[in-house]
Amino acid sequence: MDNARFGDLIGQGCRALGVTVGEDVPGRLHRLMGELLKWNAKVNLTAITAEEEVVEKHFLDSLAVLPEVEGAGSVLDVGAGAGFPGLPLKMARPSLAVTVVDAVGKKVGYVKAVVAVAGLGLTGTKAVHTRAEGKPEAEGLPRADRVIARAFMDLPDWLDLAPAYLAEGGHVVAMLGKALSEDELKAQAEKRGLKLVSARAYRLPFSGAERQVAAFAK
Ligand SMILES: C[S@@+](CC[C@H](N)C(=O)[O-])C[C@H]1O[C@@H](n2cnc3c(N)ncnc32)[C@H](O)[C@@H]1O
């Protein structure tokens, strides 16, 4: 896919999702897709390899949660795999201090390699190879304003694990494939002494696939 077509898809997708990114971001995401697919031929990073699907299911789905990270200074993306949603969020909001963590070394190796690519807008992103088990200091992980994960754990397990990584006043953000009712989200939060801050359902712009993002505070 050429850069112009890619930019059109990102532009259309962002408009449909109601998020905005700087004008240099689509070109950088296009380069990141090139790196992802090049590396994926040797290292198993993602099962999604059709370019249109990478645009929608990796990049736009990551950018869709910009409203939930707006105003934060730092993001910790746990079980980030090839860097989703952390890398697109960093590209879109360069001032964010983003840490991505994964238990698989070759995935973290890929993230470190793309962070080092000049001009991608990922400078400063920290990539940590560790198994997150709720002990930030021992694991070398920072506490963050937004602790986020996608396709990592089901909601109850995520709400058990993630609060250990929260900075004062921060939010745990859950990206969910299937929407839960507000009552269910509140019940899951209350069981752990958390509060539901927000819940928002959205659809991916081209396939119409359903998603939900929910934020929780201590
Ligand atoms: C299904 S992938 C999702 C990757 C990425 N978040 C995405 O949405 O494309 C789940 C990732 O979690 C990682 N993982 C599983 N348990 C983990 C743990 N305790 N700590 C860190 N990473 C973990 C796996 O290595 C895998 O890369």
XYZ file of N, CA and C and ligand atoms in Angstrom:
681
model
N 0.849 -1.186 0.000
C 0.000 0.000 0.000
C 0.890 1.243 0.000
N 0.574 2.198 -0.913
C 1.450 3.373 -0.925
C 1.067 4.342 0.196
N 1.953 5.307 0.395
C 1.812 6.236 1.508
C 0.509 7.050 1.419
N 0.110 7.399 0.166
C -1.085 8.233 0.002
C -2.336 7.465 0.408
N -2.444 6.229 -0.050
C -3.617 5.395 0.287
C -3.634 5.140 1.805
N -2.458 4.857 2.351
C -2.353 4.619 3.792
C -2.828 5.856 4.560
N -2.355 7.030 4.118
C -2.750 8.285 4.787
C -4.251 8.519 4.701
N -4.850 8.166 3.550
C -6.311 8.319 3.410
C -7.037 7.441 4.424
N -6.567 6.190 4.555
C -7.247 5.264 5.486
C -7.114 5.745 6.925
N -5.922 6.200 7.290
C -5.733 6.702 8.663
C -6.609 7.947 8.877
N -6.643 8.821 7.875
C -7.462 10.042 8.005
C -8.934 9.708 8.163
N -9.431 8.843 7.275
C -10.861 8.444 7.354
C -11.155 7.774 8.691
N -10.245 6.880 9.082
C -10.457 6.122 10.315
C -10.473 7.036 11.527
N -9.523 7.970 11.589
C -9.469 8.885 12.737
C -10.727 9.746 12.789
N -11.185 10.211 11.625
C -12.420 11.021 11.632
C -13.580 10.206 12.176
N -13.686 8.958 11.720
C -14.797 8.107 12.170
C -14.710 7.847 13.681
N -13.488 7.755 14.191
C -13.303 7.476 15.630
C -13.357 8.748 16.472
N -13.309 9.911 15.812
C -13.353 11.174 16.545
C -12.042 11.502 17.238
N -10.922 11.065 16.647
C -9.615 11.398 17.233
C -8.787 12.160 16.188
N -7.846 12.956 16.672
C -7.000 13.704 15.749
C -5.529 13.373 16.018
N -4.761 13.358 14.924
C -3.312 13.152 15.047
C -2.621 14.195 14.179
N -1.368 14.481 14.497
C -0.607 15.470 13.733
C -0.404 15.013 12.294
N -0.088 15.980 11.418
C -0.028 15.636 9.991
C 1.149 14.734 9.636
N 2.163 14.700 10.501
C 3.306 13.807 10.213
C 3.064 12.373 10.705
N 1.983 12.145 11.447
C 1.778 10.823 12.071
C 1.440 9.733 11.038
N 0.556 9.967 10.067
C 0.276 8.876 9.116
C 1.537 8.381 8.403
N 2.410 9.266 7.988
C 3.640 8.840 7.308
C 4.511 7.980 8.217
N 4.549 8.340 9.506
C 5.350 7.558 10.453
C 4.722 6.188 10.697
N 3.397 6.170 10.803
C 2.713 4.878 10.980
C 2.940 3.989 9.757
N 2.964 4.605 8.582
C 3.198 3.838 7.355
C 4.582 3.175 7.404
N 5.554 3.925 7.869
C 6.903 3.348 8.000
C 6.918 2.249 9.060
N 6.167 2.467 10.140
C 6.111 1.443 11.196
C 5.477 0.156 10.652
N 4.449 0.302 9.807
C 3.836 -0.895 9.217
C 4.871 -1.644 8.370
N 5.687 -0.899 7.640
C 6.745 -1.535 6.842
C 7.690 -2.334 7.728
N 8.098 -1.746 8.848
C 9.002 -2.444 9.771
C 8.317 -3.680 10.357
N 7.061 -3.518 10.774
C 6.314 -4.624 11.397
C 6.234 -5.815 10.440
N 5.861 -5.541 9.190
C 5.670 -6.648 8.238
C 7.018 -7.254 7.822
N 8.033 -6.415 7.759
C 9.388 -6.930 7.424
C 9.861 -7.870 8.547
N 9.751 -7.418 9.780
C 10.188 -8.243 10.913
C 9.316 -9.488 11.067
N 8.028 -9.324 10.748
C 7.088 -10.429 10.962
C 7.411 -11.624 10.066
N 8.134 -11.353 8.989
C 8.515 -12.452 8.098
C 9.535 -13.366 8.792
N 10.286 -12.821 9.783
C 11.295 -13.658 10.468
C 10.891 -13.975 11.898
N 10.212 -13.043 12.547
C 9.863 -13.192 13.961
C 8.342 -13.129 14.050
N 7.740 -14.068 14.782
C 6.285 -14.081 14.842
C 5.772 -12.980 15.772
N 5.338 -11.867 15.164
C 4.902 -10.720 15.970
C 3.395 -10.568 15.959
N 2.773 -10.842 14.817
C 1.333 -10.651 14.688
C 0.778 -11.618 13.643
N -0.455 -12.066 13.910
C -1.117 -12.934 12.927
C -1.819 -12.080 11.867
N -1.907 -10.784 12.113
C -2.581 -9.877 11.172
C -1.535 -9.354 10.199
N -1.635 -9.739 8.938
C -0.597 -9.354 7.983
C -1.159 -8.631 6.752
N -2.486 -8.708 6.525
C -3.061 -7.964 5.394
C -2.997 -6.479 5.763
N -2.483 -5.660 4.846
C -2.203 -4.261 5.201
C -3.445 -3.504 5.687
N -4.587 -3.689 4.989
C -5.813 -2.979 5.427
C -6.171 -3.357 6.863
N -5.940 -4.633 7.179
C -6.262 -5.096 8.537
C -5.281 -4.549 9.570
N -4.013 -4.439 9.185
C -3.027 -3.849 10.108
C -3.446 -2.409 10.415
N -3.850 -1.686 9.369
C -4.264 -0.285 9.557
C -5.422 -0.209 10.550
N -6.415 -1.056 10.347
C -7.613 -0.943 11.186
C -7.431 -1.589 12.561
N -6.954 -2.838 12.557
C -6.973 -3.609 13.817
C -5.802 -3.297 14.722
N -4.698 -2.829 14.165
C -3.576 -2.449 15.025
C -3.510 -0.928 15.206
N -3.427 -0.193 14.092
C -3.172 1.243 14.241
C -4.421 2.007 14.686
N -5.521 1.859 13.958
C -6.707 2.653 14.335
C -7.266 2.196 15.677
N -7.234 0.908 15.956
C -7.744 0.443 17.258
C -6.883 0.995 18.400
N -5.595 1.177 18.159
C -4.733 1.790 19.180
C -5.064 3.280 19.342
N -5.206 3.977 18.204
C -5.491 5.418 18.273
C -6.884 5.692 18.843
N -7.762 4.708 18.757
C -9.142 4.888 19.252
C -9.181 5.208 20.736
N -8.135 4.818 21.487
C -8.170 5.048 22.937
C -7.446 6.341 23.324
N -7.137 7.187 22.332
C -6.534 8.486 22.666
C -7.360 9.271 23.686
N -8.691 9.289 23.578
C -9.441 10.065 24.587
C -9.161 9.599 26.015
N -8.902 8.305 26.203
C -8.668 7.772 27.547
C -7.255 8.100 28.057
N -6.340 8.491 27.167
C -4.982 8.832 27.661
C -4.723 10.340 27.614
N -5.650 11.088 27.038
C -5.474 12.540 26.920
C -5.255 13.146 28.312
N -4.265 13.999 28.418
C -4.009 14.662 29.703
C -3.055 13.896 30.603
N -2.767 12.650 30.281
C -1.836 11.856 31.098
C -0.404 12.220 30.706
N 0.524 11.998 31.660
C 1.934 12.223 31.343
C 2.640 10.932 30.979
N 2.101 9.805 31.473
C 2.804 8.533 31.252
C 1.810 7.394 31.024
N 2.259 6.442 30.202
C 1.446 5.267 29.862
C 2.314 4.028 30.020
N 1.774 3.009 30.676
C 2.426 1.693 30.725
C 1.523 0.725 29.971
N 2.059 0.128 28.908
C 1.304 -0.817 28.069
C 1.815 -2.223 28.401
N 0.977 -3.009 29.049
C 1.389 -4.329 29.553
C 0.951 -5.419 28.563
N 1.876 -6.332 28.248
C 1.570 -7.373 27.259
C 1.400 -6.736 25.888
N 2.326 -5.839 25.559
C 2.186 -4.990 24.362
C 2.479 -5.741 23.071
N 3.090 -6.909 23.151
C 3.404 -7.651 21.924
C 4.283 -6.808 21.014
N 3.807 -6.552 19.813
C 4.563 -5.727 18.858
C 4.345 -4.229 19.106
N 3.796 -3.887 20.274
C 3.720 -2.460 20.638
C 2.352 -1.833 20.476
N 1.308 -2.632 20.652
C -0.059 -2.097 20.523
C -0.799 -2.207 21.841
N -1.341 -1.063 22.304
C -1.491 0.227 21.629
C -0.354 1.215 21.854
N 0.700 0.853 22.607
C 1.662 1.847 23.077
C 2.375 2.643 21.984
N 2.826 1.958 20.919
C 3.625 2.698 19.924
C 2.784 3.726 19.152
N 1.602 3.372 18.631
C 0.802 4.414 17.972
C 0.429 5.565 18.916
N 0.195 5.252 20.196
C -0.132 6.326 21.143
C 1.060 7.274 21.290
N 2.271 6.732 21.374
C 3.470 7.569 21.477
C 3.636 8.435 20.226
N 3.399 7.822 19.059
C 3.540 8.599 17.820
C 2.534 9.750 17.779
N 1.325 9.458 18.257
C 0.262 10.470 18.186
C 0.433 11.562 19.238
N 1.011 11.203 20.392
C 1.173 12.182 21.486
C 2.624 12.095 21.967
N 3.548 12.749 21.241
C 4.984 12.583 21.501
C 5.415 12.946 22.917
N 4.645 13.773 23.610
C 5.090 14.166 24.957
C 4.809 13.083 26.001
N 4.038 12.060 25.642
C 3.745 10.975 26.601
C 5.007 10.164 26.890
N 5.236 9.838 28.150
C 6.308 8.893 28.507
C 5.691 7.496 28.424
N 6.075 6.748 27.393
C 5.454 5.441 27.150
C 6.440 4.321 27.473
N 5.973 3.342 28.248
C 6.732 2.118 28.499
C 5.903 0.957 27.981
N 6.523 0.098 27.167
C 5.832 -1.113 26.730
C 6.566 -2.301 27.327
N 5.799 -3.279 27.771
C 6.413 -4.440 28.412
C 5.825 -5.710 27.818
N 6.688 -6.684 27.613
C 6.206 -7.990 27.168
C 7.119 -9.076 27.731
N 6.525 -10.257 27.910
C 7.263 -11.387 28.482
C 8.097 -12.114 27.428
N 7.891 -11.794 26.146
C 8.621 -12.501 25.078
C 9.737 -11.606 24.539
N 10.959 -12.077 24.699
C 12.122 -11.258 24.373
C 12.186 -10.815 22.928
N 11.793 -11.670 21.985
C 11.936 -11.277 20.574
C 10.950 -10.145 20.225
N 9.815 -10.101 20.910
C 8.863 -9.006 20.653
C 9.436 -7.694 21.199
N 10.028 -7.775 22.392
C 10.647 -6.585 22.979
C 11.847 -6.157 22.121
N 12.558 -7.129 21.570
C 13.686 -6.823 20.682
C 13.226 -6.042 19.460
N 12.100 -6.444 18.891
C 11.528 -5.705 17.759
C 11.178 -4.285 18.178
N 10.501 -4.138 19.329
C 10.087 -2.795 19.767
C 11.323 -1.914 19.971
N 12.354 -2.477 20.602
C 13.576 -1.680 20.808
C 14.164 -1.256 19.464
N 14.126 -2.141 18.500
C 14.695 -1.820 17.177
C 13.907 -0.695 16.504
N 12.577 -0.719 16.576
C 11.834 0.351 15.895
C 11.926 1.674 16.665
N 12.057 1.579 17.984
C 12.231 2.812 18.777
C 13.506 3.532 18.322
N 14.507 2.751 17.901
C 15.794 3.333 17.495
C 15.787 3.848 16.054
N 14.713 3.595 15.297
C 14.689 4.052 13.901
C 14.487 5.571 13.882
N 15.424 6.271 13.254
C 15.363 7.742 13.232
C 14.114 8.208 12.493
N 13.466 9.212 13.033
C 12.346 9.843 12.345
C 11.009 9.165 12.527
N 10.964 8.064 13.279
C 9.663 7.400 13.490
C 8.862 8.070 14.606
N 9.517 8.898 15.390
C 8.786 9.588 16.463
C 8.624 8.730 17.706
N 9.464 7.727 17.856
C 9.330 6.830 19.019
C 10.447 7.026 20.042
N 11.320 8.001 19.793
C 12.449 8.227 20.695
C 11.953 8.429 22.121
N 12.618 7.753 23.052
C 12.239 7.909 24.461
C 11.313 6.806 24.944
N 10.722 6.067 24.014
C 9.855 4.954 24.425
C 10.724 3.890 25.089
N 10.238 3.409 26.240
C 11.010 2.392 26.964
C 10.381 1.024 26.670
N 11.206 0.042 26.352
C 10.693 -1.314 26.112
C 11.345 -2.242 27.134
N 10.532 -2.949 27.892
C 11.053 -3.780 28.981
C 10.640 -5.231 28.768
N 11.631 -6.113 28.874
C 11.363 -7.548 28.754
C 11.205 -8.123 30.157
N 9.974 -8.347 30.549
C 9.733 -8.979 31.843
C 8.311 -9.525 31.862
N 8.081 -10.412 32.811
C 6.724 -10.916 33.020
C 6.105 -10.039 34.101
N 5.049 -9.333 33.771
C 4.396 -8.435 34.728
C 3.596 -9.269 35.717
N 3.955 -9.131 36.985
C 3.246 -9.895 38.020
C 2.837 -9.018 39.190
N 2.805 -7.689 38.931
C 2.299 -6.776 39.950
C 3.343 -6.265 40.915
N 4.634 -6.400 40.543
C 5.707 -5.905 41.433
C 6.575 -4.932 40.640
N 6.082 -3.705 40.438
C 6.761 -2.784 39.515
C 8.236 -2.570 39.814
N 8.587 -2.369 41.081
C 10.004 -2.077 41.385
C 10.873 -3.271 40.995
N 10.489 -4.475 41.430
C 11.291 -5.665 41.148
C 11.364 -5.937 39.639
N 10.315 -5.566 38.922
C 10.261 -5.858 37.482
C 10.905 -4.752 36.640
N 11.318 -3.674 37.302
C 11.908 -2.551 36.561
C 10.881 -1.767 35.771
N 9.656 -1.765 36.257
C 8.588 -1.045 35.548
C 8.172 0.191 36.345
N 7.882 1.284 35.626
C 7.458 2.494 36.321
C 5.977 2.421 36.670
N 5.577 3.213 37.633
C 4.135 3.434 37.828
C 3.721 4.511 36.837
N 2.504 4.424 36.320
C 2.114 5.329 35.233
C 0.722 5.906 35.464
N 0.471 7.013 34.748
C -0.852 7.660 34.841
C -1.939 6.825 34.159
N -1.540 6.098 33.128
C -2.490 5.206 32.462
C -1.806 3.851 32.314
N -2.426 2.830 32.869
C -1.911 1.464 32.757
C -2.890 0.735 31.845
N -2.418 0.377 30.662
C -3.330 -0.060 29.606
C -2.898 -1.415 29.067
N -3.860 -2.166 28.555
C -3.530 -3.415 27.869
C -4.614 -3.705 26.853
N -4.202 -4.379 25.783
C -5.159 -4.856 24.793
C -4.879 -6.329 24.546
N -5.928 -7.128 24.516
C -5.807 -8.562 24.196
C -4.788 -9.247 25.092
N -4.783 -8.886 26.372
C -3.765 -9.387 27.284
C -4.364 -10.347 28.303
N -5.382 -9.898 29.015
C -6.019 -10.725 30.060
C -7.510 -10.436 30.018
N -8.294 -11.320 30.594
C -9.714 -10.947 30.690
C -9.851 -9.884 31.792
N -10.995 -9.219 31.813
C -11.136 -8.034 32.672
C -10.877 -8.332 34.152
N -11.438 -9.408 34.731
C -11.185 -9.621 36.166
C -9.689 -9.752 36.484
N -8.961 -10.525 35.672
C -7.522 -10.684 35.930
C -6.781 -9.358 35.752
N -7.190 -8.583 34.734
C -6.540 -7.291 34.480
C -6.757 -6.334 35.657
N -7.981 -6.341 36.199
C -8.265 -5.440 37.333
C -7.584 -5.918 38.619
N -7.239 -7.187 38.686
C -6.446 -7.666 39.827
C -4.982 -7.214 39.698
N -4.470 -7.232 38.465
C -3.031 -6.973 38.253
C -2.684 -5.486 38.144
N -3.430 -4.768 37.302
C -2.985 -3.445 36.837
C -2.869 -2.368 37.919
N -3.738 -2.338 38.953
C -3.635 -1.231 39.917
C -2.268 -1.131 40.593
N -1.519 -2.223 40.652
C -0.185 -2.183 41.271
C 0.747 -1.223 40.533
N 0.432 -0.911 39.273
C 1.315 -0.066 38.454
C 0.839 1.379 38.361
N -0.223 1.715 39.104
C -0.797 3.067 38.961
C -0.003 4.113 39.733
N 0.237 5.241 39.071
C 0.720 6.429 39.770
C -0.481 7.055 40.477
N -0.184 7.907 41.447
C -1.235 8.614 42.194
C -2.229 9.260 41.214
N -3.497 8.979 41.394
C -4.521 9.614 40.559
C -4.659 8.998 39.174
N -3.953 7.901 38.911
C -3.967 7.317 37.568
C -5.184 6.431 37.294
N -5.277 5.991 36.044
C -6.387 5.126 35.623
C -5.868 3.822 35.032
N -6.540 2.754 35.362
C -6.357 1.485 34.650
C -7.287 1.529 33.438
N -6.751 1.275 32.260
C -7.578 1.299 31.050
C -7.664 -0.121 30.479
N -8.892 -0.556 30.251
C -9.127 -1.893 29.704
C -9.710 -1.757 28.301
N -9.043 -2.375 27.322
C -9.572 -2.399 25.954
C -10.244 -3.755 25.779
N -11.534 -3.734 25.545
C -12.311 -4.970 25.551
C -12.876 -5.252 24.168
N -12.840 -6.528 23.806
C -13.363 -6.917 22.498
C -14.881 -6.944 22.494
N -15.436 -7.278 23.640
C -16.895 -7.443 23.694
C -17.409 -6.515 24.789
N -18.405 -5.704 24.450
C -18.888 -4.706 25.410
C -19.570 -5.372 26.603
N -19.242 -4.868 27.787
C -19.915 -5.315 29.011
C -20.862 -4.201 29.443
N -21.904 -4.545 30.193
C -22.820 -3.505 30.659
C -22.118 -2.652 31.708
N -22.640 -1.435 31.898
C -22.057 -0.560 32.916
C -22.174 -1.207 34.298
N -23.288 -1.913 34.531
C -23.468 -2.583 35.826
C -22.374 -3.623 36.047
N -22.055 -4.390 35.002
C -21.022 -5.424 35.115
C -19.649 -4.784 35.369
N -19.360 -3.696 34.626
C -18.076 -3.007 34.814
C -17.967 -2.475 36.242
N -19.072 -1.881 36.733
C -19.058 -1.330 38.102
C -18.891 -2.443 39.123
N -19.555 -3.559 38.897
C -19.463 -4.678 39.844
C -18.028 -5.201 39.894
N -17.400 -5.343 38.719
C -16.005 -5.830 38.672
C -15.080 -4.852 39.390
N -15.347 -3.545 39.208
C -14.523 -2.527 39.863
C -14.710 -2.603 41.377
N -15.944 -2.624 41.815
C -16.226 -2.563 43.260
C -15.638 -3.747 44.012
N -15.648 -4.923 43.368
C -15.057 -6.114 44.004
C -13.615 -5.882 44.415
N -12.942 -4.969 43.706
C -11.507 -4.728 43.946
C -11.246 -3.363 44.560
N -12.313 -2.718 45.053
C -12.152 -1.390 45.654
C -11.809 -0.316 44.637
N -12.179 -0.544 43.362
C -11.919 0.451 42.311
C -13.228 1.151 41.946
N -13.082 2.282 41.217
C -14.263 3.000 40.721
C -14.221 3.008 39.199
N -15.383 2.851 38.576
C -15.449 2.993 37.117
C -15.438 4.485 36.794
N -14.467 4.922 35.984
C -14.359 6.346 35.621
C -15.140 6.623 34.338
N -15.012 5.730 33.362
C -15.701 5.932 32.083
C -15.799 4.606 31.346
N -16.780 4.517 30.494
C -16.919 3.337 29.627
C -17.470 3.833 28.303
N -16.881 3.360 27.240
C -17.239 3.884 25.927
C -17.163 2.747 24.918
N -18.265 2.552 24.196
C -18.256 1.541 23.128
C -17.952 2.250 21.813
N -17.237 1.579 20.931
C -16.997 2.146 19.601
C -16.921 0.993 18.612
N -16.943 1.352 17.346
C -16.787 0.339 16.296
C -15.572 0.690 15.475
N -14.856 -0.326 15.047
C -13.748 -0.068 14.129
C -14.348 0.472 12.828
N -13.672 1.447 12.211
C -14.319 2.220 11.153
C -14.607 1.471 9.859
N -13.879 0.432 9.525
C -14.103 -0.216 8.220
C -14.852 -1.534 8.354
N -14.486 -2.332 9.327
C -15.139 -3.637 9.492
C -16.401 -3.528 10.341
N -16.500 -2.453 11.142
C -17.646 -2.316 12.048
C -17.511 -3.184 13.293
N -16.344 -3.800 13.500
C -16.165 -4.668 14.676
C -16.352 -3.862 15.964
N -17.016 -4.495 16.940
C -17.325 -3.803 18.199
C -16.156 -3.832 19.161
N -15.964 -2.726 19.829
C -14.940 -2.608 20.867
C -15.522 -1.805 22.027
N -14.868 -1.918 23.187
C -15.238 -1.080 24.321
C -13.957 -0.714 25.060
N -13.915 0.487 25.583
C -12.776 0.867 26.423
C -13.336 1.419 27.726
N -12.758 0.936 28.826
C -13.236 1.359 30.145
C -12.054 1.804 30.976
N -12.269 2.828 31.797
C -11.197 3.330 32.673
C -11.650 3.222 34.124
N -10.691 2.879 34.980
C -10.964 2.630 36.403
C -9.931 3.381 37.247
N -10.350 3.832 38.414
C -9.417 4.504 39.333
C -9.498 3.837 40.694
N -8.433 4.029 41.508
C -8.431 3.492 42.875
C -9.406 4.280 43.730
C -2.371 -11.472 22.427
S -0.884 -10.605 22.697
C -1.445 -8.941 22.575
C -0.380 -8.014 22.102
C -0.798 -6.558 21.918
N -1.254 -5.970 23.176
C -1.866 -6.415 20.856
O -2.997 -6.091 21.197
O -1.548 -6.624 19.667
C -0.565 -10.799 24.431
C 0.884 -10.502 24.792
O 1.006 -10.554 26.220
C 2.288 -11.072 26.518
N 2.235 -11.540 27.913
C 1.519 -12.571 28.428
N 1.647 -12.621 29.779
C 2.462 -11.574 30.123
C 2.947 -11.052 31.347
N 2.605 -11.584 32.531
N 3.737 -9.959 31.322
C 4.074 -9.388 30.161
N 3.626 -9.818 28.967
C 2.839 -10.891 28.937
C 2.514 -12.144 25.474
O 3.887 -12.417 25.298
C 1.876 -11.491 24.244
O 2.834 -10.793 23.483
